[in-house]
XYZ file of C-alpha atoms in Angstrom:
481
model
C -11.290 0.796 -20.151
C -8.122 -0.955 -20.870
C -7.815 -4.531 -20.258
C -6.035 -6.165 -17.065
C -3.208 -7.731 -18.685
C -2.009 -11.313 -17.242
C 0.502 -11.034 -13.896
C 3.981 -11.486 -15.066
C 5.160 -15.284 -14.736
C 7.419 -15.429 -12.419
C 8.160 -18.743 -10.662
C 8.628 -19.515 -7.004
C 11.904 -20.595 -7.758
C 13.414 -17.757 -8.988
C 12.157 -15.484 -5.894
C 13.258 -18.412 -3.389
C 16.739 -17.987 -5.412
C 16.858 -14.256 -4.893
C 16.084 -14.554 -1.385
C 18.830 -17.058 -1.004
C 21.161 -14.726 -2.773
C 20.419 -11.590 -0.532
C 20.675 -13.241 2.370
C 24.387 -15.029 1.132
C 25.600 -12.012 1.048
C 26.042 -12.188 5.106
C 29.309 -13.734 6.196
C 28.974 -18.022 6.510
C 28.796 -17.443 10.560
C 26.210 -14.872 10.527
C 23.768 -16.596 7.581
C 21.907 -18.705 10.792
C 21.267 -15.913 12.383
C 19.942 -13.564 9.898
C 17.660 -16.686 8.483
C 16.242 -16.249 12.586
C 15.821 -12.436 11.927
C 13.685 -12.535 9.048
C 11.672 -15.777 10.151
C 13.307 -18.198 8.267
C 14.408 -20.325 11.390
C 13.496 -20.048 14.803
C 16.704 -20.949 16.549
C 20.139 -21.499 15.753
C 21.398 -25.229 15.432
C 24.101 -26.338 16.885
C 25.774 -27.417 13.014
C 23.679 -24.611 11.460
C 27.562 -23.084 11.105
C 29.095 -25.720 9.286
C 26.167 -26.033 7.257
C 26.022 -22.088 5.833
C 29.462 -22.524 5.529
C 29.503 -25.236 2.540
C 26.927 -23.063 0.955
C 25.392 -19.880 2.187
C 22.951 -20.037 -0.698
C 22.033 -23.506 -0.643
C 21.386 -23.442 3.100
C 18.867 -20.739 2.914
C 16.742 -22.133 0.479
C 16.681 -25.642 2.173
C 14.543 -24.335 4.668
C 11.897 -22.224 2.176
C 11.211 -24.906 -0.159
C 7.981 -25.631 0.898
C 6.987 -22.428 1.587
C 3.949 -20.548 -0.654
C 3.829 -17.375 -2.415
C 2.315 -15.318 -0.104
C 4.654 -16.102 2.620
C 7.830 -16.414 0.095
C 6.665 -12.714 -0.743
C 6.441 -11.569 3.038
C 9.784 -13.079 3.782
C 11.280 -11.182 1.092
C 10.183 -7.841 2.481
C 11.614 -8.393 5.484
C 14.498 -9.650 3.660
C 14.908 -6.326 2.102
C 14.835 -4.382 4.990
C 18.084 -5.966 5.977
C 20.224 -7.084 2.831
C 20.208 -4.753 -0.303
C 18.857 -6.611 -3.796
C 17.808 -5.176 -7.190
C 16.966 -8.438 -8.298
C 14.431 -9.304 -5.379
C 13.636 -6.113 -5.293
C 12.252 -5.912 -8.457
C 10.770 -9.370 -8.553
C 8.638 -8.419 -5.590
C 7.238 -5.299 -6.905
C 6.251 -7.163 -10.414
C 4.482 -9.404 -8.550
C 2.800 -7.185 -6.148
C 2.514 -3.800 -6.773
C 2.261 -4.213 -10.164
C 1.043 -7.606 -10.525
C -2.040 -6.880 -12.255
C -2.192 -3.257 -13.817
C 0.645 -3.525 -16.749
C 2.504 -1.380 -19.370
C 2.833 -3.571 -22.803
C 5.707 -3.599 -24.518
C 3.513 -1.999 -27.290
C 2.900 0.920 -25.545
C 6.415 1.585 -24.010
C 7.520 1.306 -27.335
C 5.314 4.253 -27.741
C 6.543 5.989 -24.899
C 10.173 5.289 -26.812
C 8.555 7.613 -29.626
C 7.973 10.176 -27.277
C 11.452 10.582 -25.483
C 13.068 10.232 -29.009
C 11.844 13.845 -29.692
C 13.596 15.354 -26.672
C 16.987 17.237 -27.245
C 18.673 15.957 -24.038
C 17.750 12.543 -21.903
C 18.502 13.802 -18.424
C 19.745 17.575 -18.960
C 23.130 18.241 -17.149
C 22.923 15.348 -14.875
C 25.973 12.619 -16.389
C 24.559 10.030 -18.326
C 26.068 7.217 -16.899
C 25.455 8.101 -13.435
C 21.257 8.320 -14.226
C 21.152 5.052 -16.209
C 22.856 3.733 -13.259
C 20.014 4.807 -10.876
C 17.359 3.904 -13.697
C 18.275 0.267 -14.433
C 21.182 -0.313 -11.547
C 24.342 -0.439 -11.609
C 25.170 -4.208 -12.463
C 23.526 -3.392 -15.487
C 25.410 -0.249 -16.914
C 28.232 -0.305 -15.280
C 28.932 -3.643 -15.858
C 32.604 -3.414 -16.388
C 34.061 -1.823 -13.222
C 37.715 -2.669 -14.657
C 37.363 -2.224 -17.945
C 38.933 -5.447 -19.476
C 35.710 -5.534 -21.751
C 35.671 -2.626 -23.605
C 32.845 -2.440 -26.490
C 32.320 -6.048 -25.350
C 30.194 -4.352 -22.482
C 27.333 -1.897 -22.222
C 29.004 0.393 -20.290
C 31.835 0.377 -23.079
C 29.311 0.706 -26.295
C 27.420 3.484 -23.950
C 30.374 5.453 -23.486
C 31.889 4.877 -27.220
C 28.267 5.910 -28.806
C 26.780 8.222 -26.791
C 29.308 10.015 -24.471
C 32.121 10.378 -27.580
C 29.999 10.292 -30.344
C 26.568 11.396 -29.301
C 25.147 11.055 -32.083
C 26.184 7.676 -32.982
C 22.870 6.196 -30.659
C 19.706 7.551 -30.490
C 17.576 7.858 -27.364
C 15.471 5.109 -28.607
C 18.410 2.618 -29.033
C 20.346 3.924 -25.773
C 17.453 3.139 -23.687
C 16.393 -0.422 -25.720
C 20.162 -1.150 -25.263
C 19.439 -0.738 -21.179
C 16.623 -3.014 -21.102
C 13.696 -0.441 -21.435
C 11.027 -2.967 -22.802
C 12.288 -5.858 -20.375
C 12.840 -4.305 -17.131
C 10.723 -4.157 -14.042
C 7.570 -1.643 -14.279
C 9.048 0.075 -10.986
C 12.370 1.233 -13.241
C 10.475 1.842 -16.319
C 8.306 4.146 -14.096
C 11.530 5.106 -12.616
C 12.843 6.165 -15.786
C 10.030 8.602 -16.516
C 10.037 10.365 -13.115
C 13.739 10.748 -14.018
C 13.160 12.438 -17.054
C 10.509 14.391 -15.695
C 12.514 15.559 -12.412
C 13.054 19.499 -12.275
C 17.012 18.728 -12.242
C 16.577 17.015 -15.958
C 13.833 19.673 -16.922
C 11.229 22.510 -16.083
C 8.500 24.606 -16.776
C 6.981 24.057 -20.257
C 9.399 21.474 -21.034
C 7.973 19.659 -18.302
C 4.577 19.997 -18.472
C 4.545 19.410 -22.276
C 6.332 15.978 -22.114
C 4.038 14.889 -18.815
C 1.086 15.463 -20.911
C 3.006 13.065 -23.967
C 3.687 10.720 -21.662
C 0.529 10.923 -20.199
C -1.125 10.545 -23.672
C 1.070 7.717 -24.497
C 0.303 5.638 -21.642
C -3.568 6.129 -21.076
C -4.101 3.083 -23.554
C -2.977 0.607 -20.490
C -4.616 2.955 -17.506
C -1.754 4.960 -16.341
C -0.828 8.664 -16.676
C 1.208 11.162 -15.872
C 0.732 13.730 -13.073
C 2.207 15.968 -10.288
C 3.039 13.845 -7.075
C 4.726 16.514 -5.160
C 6.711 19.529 -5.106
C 10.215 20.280 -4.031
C 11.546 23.957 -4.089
C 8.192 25.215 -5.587
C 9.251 23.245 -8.696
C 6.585 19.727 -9.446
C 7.466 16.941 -9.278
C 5.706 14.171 -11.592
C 4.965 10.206 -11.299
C 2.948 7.810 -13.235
C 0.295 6.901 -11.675
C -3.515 4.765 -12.618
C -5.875 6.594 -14.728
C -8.118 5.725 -12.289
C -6.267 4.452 -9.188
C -8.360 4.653 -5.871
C -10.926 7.289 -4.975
C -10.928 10.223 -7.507
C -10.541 13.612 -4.423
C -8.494 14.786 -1.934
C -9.820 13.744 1.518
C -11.217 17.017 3.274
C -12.947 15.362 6.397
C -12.006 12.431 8.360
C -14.362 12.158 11.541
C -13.106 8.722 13.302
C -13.265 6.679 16.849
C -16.104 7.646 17.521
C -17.073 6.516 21.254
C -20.639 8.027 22.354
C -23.645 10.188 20.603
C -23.468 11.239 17.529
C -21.482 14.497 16.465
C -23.486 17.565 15.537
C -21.721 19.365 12.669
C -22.278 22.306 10.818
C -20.287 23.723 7.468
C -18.885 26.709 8.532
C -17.780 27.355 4.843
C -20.049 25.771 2.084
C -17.601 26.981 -0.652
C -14.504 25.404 1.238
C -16.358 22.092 2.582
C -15.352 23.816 6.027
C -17.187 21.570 8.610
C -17.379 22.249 12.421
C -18.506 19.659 15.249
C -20.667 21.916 17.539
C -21.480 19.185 19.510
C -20.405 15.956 21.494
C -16.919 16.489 19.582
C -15.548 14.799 22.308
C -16.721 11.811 21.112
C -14.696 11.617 18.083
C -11.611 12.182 16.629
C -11.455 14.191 13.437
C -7.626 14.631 11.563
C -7.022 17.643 9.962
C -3.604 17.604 8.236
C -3.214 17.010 4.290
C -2.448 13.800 3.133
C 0.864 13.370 1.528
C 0.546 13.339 -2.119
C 0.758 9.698 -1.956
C -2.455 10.094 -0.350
C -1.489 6.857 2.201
C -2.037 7.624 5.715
C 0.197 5.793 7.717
C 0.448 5.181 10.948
C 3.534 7.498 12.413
C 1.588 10.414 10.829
C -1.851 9.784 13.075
C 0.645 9.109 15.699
C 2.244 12.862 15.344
C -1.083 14.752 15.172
C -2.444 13.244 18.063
C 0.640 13.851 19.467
C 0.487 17.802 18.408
C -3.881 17.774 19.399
C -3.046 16.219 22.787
C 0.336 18.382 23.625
C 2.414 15.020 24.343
C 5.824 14.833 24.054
C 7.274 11.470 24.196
C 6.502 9.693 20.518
C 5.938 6.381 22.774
C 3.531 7.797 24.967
C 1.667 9.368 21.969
C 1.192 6.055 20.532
C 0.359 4.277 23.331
C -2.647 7.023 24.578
C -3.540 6.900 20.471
C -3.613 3.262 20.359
C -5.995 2.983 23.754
C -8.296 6.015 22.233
C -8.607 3.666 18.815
C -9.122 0.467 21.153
C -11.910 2.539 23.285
C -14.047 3.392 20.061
C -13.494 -0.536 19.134
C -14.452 -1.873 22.205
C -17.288 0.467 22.380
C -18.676 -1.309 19.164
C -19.334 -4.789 21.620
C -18.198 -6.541 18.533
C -15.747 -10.001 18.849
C -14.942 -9.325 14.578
C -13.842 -5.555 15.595
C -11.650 -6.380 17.959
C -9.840 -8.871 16.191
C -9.195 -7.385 13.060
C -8.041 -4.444 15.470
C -5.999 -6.094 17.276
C -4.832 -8.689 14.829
C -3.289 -5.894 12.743
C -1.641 -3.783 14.706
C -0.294 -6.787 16.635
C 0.886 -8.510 13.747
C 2.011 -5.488 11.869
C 2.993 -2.730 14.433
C 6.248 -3.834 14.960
C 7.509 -5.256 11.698
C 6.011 -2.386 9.585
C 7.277 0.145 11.954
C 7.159 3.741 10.124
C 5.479 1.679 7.249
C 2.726 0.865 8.716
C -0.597 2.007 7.406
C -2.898 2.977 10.101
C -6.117 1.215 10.396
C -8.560 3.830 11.525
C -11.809 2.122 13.254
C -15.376 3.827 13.285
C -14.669 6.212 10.212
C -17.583 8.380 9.120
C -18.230 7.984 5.322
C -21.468 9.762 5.151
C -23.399 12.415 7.815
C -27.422 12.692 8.016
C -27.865 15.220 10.487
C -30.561 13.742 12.311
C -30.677 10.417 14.328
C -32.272 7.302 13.853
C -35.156 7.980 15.885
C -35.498 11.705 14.316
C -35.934 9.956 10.875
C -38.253 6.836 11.647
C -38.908 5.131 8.590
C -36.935 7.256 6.427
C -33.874 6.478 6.111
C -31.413 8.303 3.533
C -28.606 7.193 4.437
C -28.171 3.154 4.614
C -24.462 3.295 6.075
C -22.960 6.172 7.744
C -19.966 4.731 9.509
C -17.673 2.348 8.153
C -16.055 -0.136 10.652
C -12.253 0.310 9.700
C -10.723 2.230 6.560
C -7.180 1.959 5.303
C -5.926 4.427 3.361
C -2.858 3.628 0.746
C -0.802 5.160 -2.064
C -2.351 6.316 -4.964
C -5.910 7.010 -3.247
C -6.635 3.330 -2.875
C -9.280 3.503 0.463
C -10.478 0.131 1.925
C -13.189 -0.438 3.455
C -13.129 -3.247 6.196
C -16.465 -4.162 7.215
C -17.576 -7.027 10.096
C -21.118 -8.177 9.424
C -23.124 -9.235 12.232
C -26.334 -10.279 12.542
C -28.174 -7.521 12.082
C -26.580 -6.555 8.912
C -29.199 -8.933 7.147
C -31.656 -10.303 9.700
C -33.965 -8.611 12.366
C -34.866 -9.817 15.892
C -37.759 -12.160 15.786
C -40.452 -10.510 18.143
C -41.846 -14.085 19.111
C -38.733 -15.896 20.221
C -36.283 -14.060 22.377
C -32.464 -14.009 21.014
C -33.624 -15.594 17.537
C -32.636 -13.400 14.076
C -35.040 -13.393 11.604
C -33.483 -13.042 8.217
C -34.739 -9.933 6.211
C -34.141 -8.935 2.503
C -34.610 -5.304 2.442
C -32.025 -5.080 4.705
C -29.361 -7.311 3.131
C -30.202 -5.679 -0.090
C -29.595 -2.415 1.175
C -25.892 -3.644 2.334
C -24.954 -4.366 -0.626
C -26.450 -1.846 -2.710
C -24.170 0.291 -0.569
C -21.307 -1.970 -1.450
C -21.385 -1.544 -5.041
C -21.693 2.649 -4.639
C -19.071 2.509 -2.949
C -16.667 0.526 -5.151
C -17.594 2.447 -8.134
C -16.483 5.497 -6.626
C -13.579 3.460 -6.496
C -13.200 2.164 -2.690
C -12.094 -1.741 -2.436
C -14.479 -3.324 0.049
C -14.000 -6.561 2.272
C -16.215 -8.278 5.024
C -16.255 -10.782 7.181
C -18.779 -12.890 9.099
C -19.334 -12.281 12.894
C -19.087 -16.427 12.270
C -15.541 -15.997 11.776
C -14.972 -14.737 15.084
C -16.139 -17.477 17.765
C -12.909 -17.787 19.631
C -13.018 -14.093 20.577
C -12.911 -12.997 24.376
C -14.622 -9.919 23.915
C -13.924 -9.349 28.139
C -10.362 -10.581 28.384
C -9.448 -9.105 24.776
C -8.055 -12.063 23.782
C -8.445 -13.428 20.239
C -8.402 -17.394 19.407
C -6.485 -19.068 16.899
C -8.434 -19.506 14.553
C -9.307 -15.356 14.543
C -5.860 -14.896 14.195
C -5.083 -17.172 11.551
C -8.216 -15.504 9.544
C -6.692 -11.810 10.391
C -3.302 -12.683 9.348
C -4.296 -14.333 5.995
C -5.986 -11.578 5.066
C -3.776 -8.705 5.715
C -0.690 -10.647 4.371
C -2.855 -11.267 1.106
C -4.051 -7.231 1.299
C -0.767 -5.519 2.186
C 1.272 -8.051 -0.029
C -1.413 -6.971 -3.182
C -0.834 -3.679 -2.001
C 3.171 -3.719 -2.042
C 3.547 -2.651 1.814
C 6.144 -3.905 3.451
């Protein structure tokens, strides 16, 4: 198992910088109002104006330097999603996405070995142009007049490698570009570039994904097929053992009443049929992307398709209510507010992003009941209270633990819990099956949860505040934004 190497040092100071920077790239008058947009500010001063306009940059990062890394790193998403920046860009996902699963230096340098042996870097597609898109263009084409000549990259790229090809090789081209430095997004970058059908195909492909692949095993990741375009694969690197090894085949959730009655209709195909109370739940039956993240636009558009609506805004609202009914249904204050929390807090800002939080997912099926089995009990945990599903196959598990996930009613004294250890050892028993098949788990106490209205659906501050700093830690570990 490779080692987690240590998250890449990157101080608060350089991403409050880059945010400073993307958002200085607004006109003086407009800087106010874009810090309101993205949260910096809530309201425009009246000598806000005269302030951006002795320094745009400076102004900004007045008013974020107090501010932590989590929110520092969910102000720079929404940053992005207004002002364009390779440099926050790629801060964010190195410490995010790919905060804590690394490539060495040692082992690109390996991968360098690799793509020395191929004949061309990119096929047909013009050099310049695909460095460009690998490592951006302030970095290649850093001499858009050309009063730098070999003084430049973009100079000493085109004097030894587009005149004199054979004056580099690949392995000095691509050190010259900043292979072993750069972010781990355009190093990954790089290889799906190489890999793309355009650049290569066929056995030429496949050979040098399994090289790759080979190369880059010794840190966790390899390469593998991620989609297809024109019948022709399309490859990304991904973890050697990212998320839950499978493609999803059944996902039976919102459940509202009795349990479903299913039957496999096909044991060969996993081919499983709800023969009864199927109106009590919702089961999706669409492929995943490749990416294997269900998000929330695509629940959205099958329940759209299942229910035969036609407005996109009346298919989420009638989706969102269904999800709410099975939540409800649960009489639980932690339910609702995680529920609610999220989509509230997320819905809108996310947008098309947004991962959908499915409640009341079936992991496992016993066929019988409770009552059918008595004492014997195969199955500790057969729904799951929310699952998230992201890129990569990473599944989480959300789970709100109330009483009677470690305690049993005292027979003696009415409304009094009696704390029980078979049952709290069969939780988390559970718990650790189900993270070494690779799901991420998290739970909360019903304690958390006091300042819940259960009957007026409204959710205190303090359930807020512990929904919001959790999902801003999650999505922010996860790289959504």
């Amino acid at each position: 198992m490779p080692a987690t190497r240590p998250k890449p040092s990157i101080p608060l100071d350089t991403l409050r910088e880059q945010i400073a920077q993307a958002i200085a790239g607004a006109k003086a008058h407009d800087v106010p109002a874009a810090c309101v947009r993205v949260g910096i500010q809530r309201a425009v001063e009246e000598n806000d104006a005269q302030e951006a306009f002795r320094s745009k940059r400076v102004y900004v990062r007045n008013r974020i330097l107090t501010w932590n890394e989590a929110d520092l790193l969910a102000l720079a998403g929404r940053v992005l999603r207004e002002f364009a920046s390779d440099d926050l860009s790629d801060t964010v996902s190195e410490m995010t996405v790919h905060a804590e699963h690394r490539v060495s230096e040692l082992v690109r340098r390996d991968v360098l070995k690799v793509i020395e042996r191929l004949p061309s870097l990119f096929g047909e597609l013009p050099l310049i142009d695909s460095l460009a898109e690998v490592f951006g263009t302030a970095v290649i084409q850093d001499d858009p007049g050309g009063l730098l000549g070999l003084n430049s990259l973009h100079g000493q790229i085109v004097q030894h490698r587009v005149n004199n090809e054979e004056d580099w090789s690949h392995e000095e081209l691509l050190t010259r570009c900043g292979v072993l430095t750069c972010s781990q997004t355009r190093f990954f970058a790089l290889l799906a570039k190489l890999l793309h059908p355009v650049a290569r195909r066929d056995a030429e492909q496949a050979d040098l994904a399994a090289a790759l692949s080979a190369a880059l095993r010794r840190d966790g990741f390899i390469v593998r097929q991620t989609d297809v375009e024109s019948g022709y694969a399309i490859y990304g690197v991904v973890r050697a053992q990212a998320g839950v090894a499978g493609a999803m085949k059944n996902l039976i959730f919102a459940s509202i009443g009795e349990k479903p009655e299913l039957v496999i209709r096909d044991a060969v195909n996993n081919d499983v049929e709800i023969v009864r109370h199927a109106d009590k739940v919702l089961v999706f039956d669409r492929p995943l992307p490749s990416s294997g993240q269900l998000l929330w636009k695509d629940l959205r558009d099958w329940y759209a398709e299942l229910k035969g609506i036609e407005s996109e805004e009346s298919a989420k609202e009638q989706l969102f209510r269904r999800l709410r009914q099975a939540v409800l249904g649960a009489r639980s204050a932690g339910e609702l507010a995680v529920f609610q929390g999220y989509y509230e807090r997320y819905g809108a800002a996310l947008g098309d992003r947004l991962p959908a939080l499915i409640p009341q997912v079936y992991l496992h099926y016993d066929p019988y009941t409770k009552r059918q089995r008595g004492d014997e009990q195969f199955l500790a945990r057969q729904r799951m209270d929310f699952l998230l599903m992201l890129e990569q196959g990473v599944r989480i598990v959300i789970e709100i633990d109330g009483r009677h996930h470690y305690a049993v009613p005292d027979d003696q004294v009415p409304d009094r819990y009696i704390a029980h250890a078979h049952r709290y050892a069969e939780m988390v028993a559970e718990d650790r099956r189900l993270k070494l098949m690779g799901y991420e788990v998290y739970r909360f106490g019903g304690h958390e949860f006091l300042d819940v209205d259960l009957e007026q659906r409204k959710l205190g501050p303090r359930a807020q505040r512990c929904v919001a700093d959790f999902f801003d830690a999650l999505l922010a570990r996860h790289g959504v934004r």
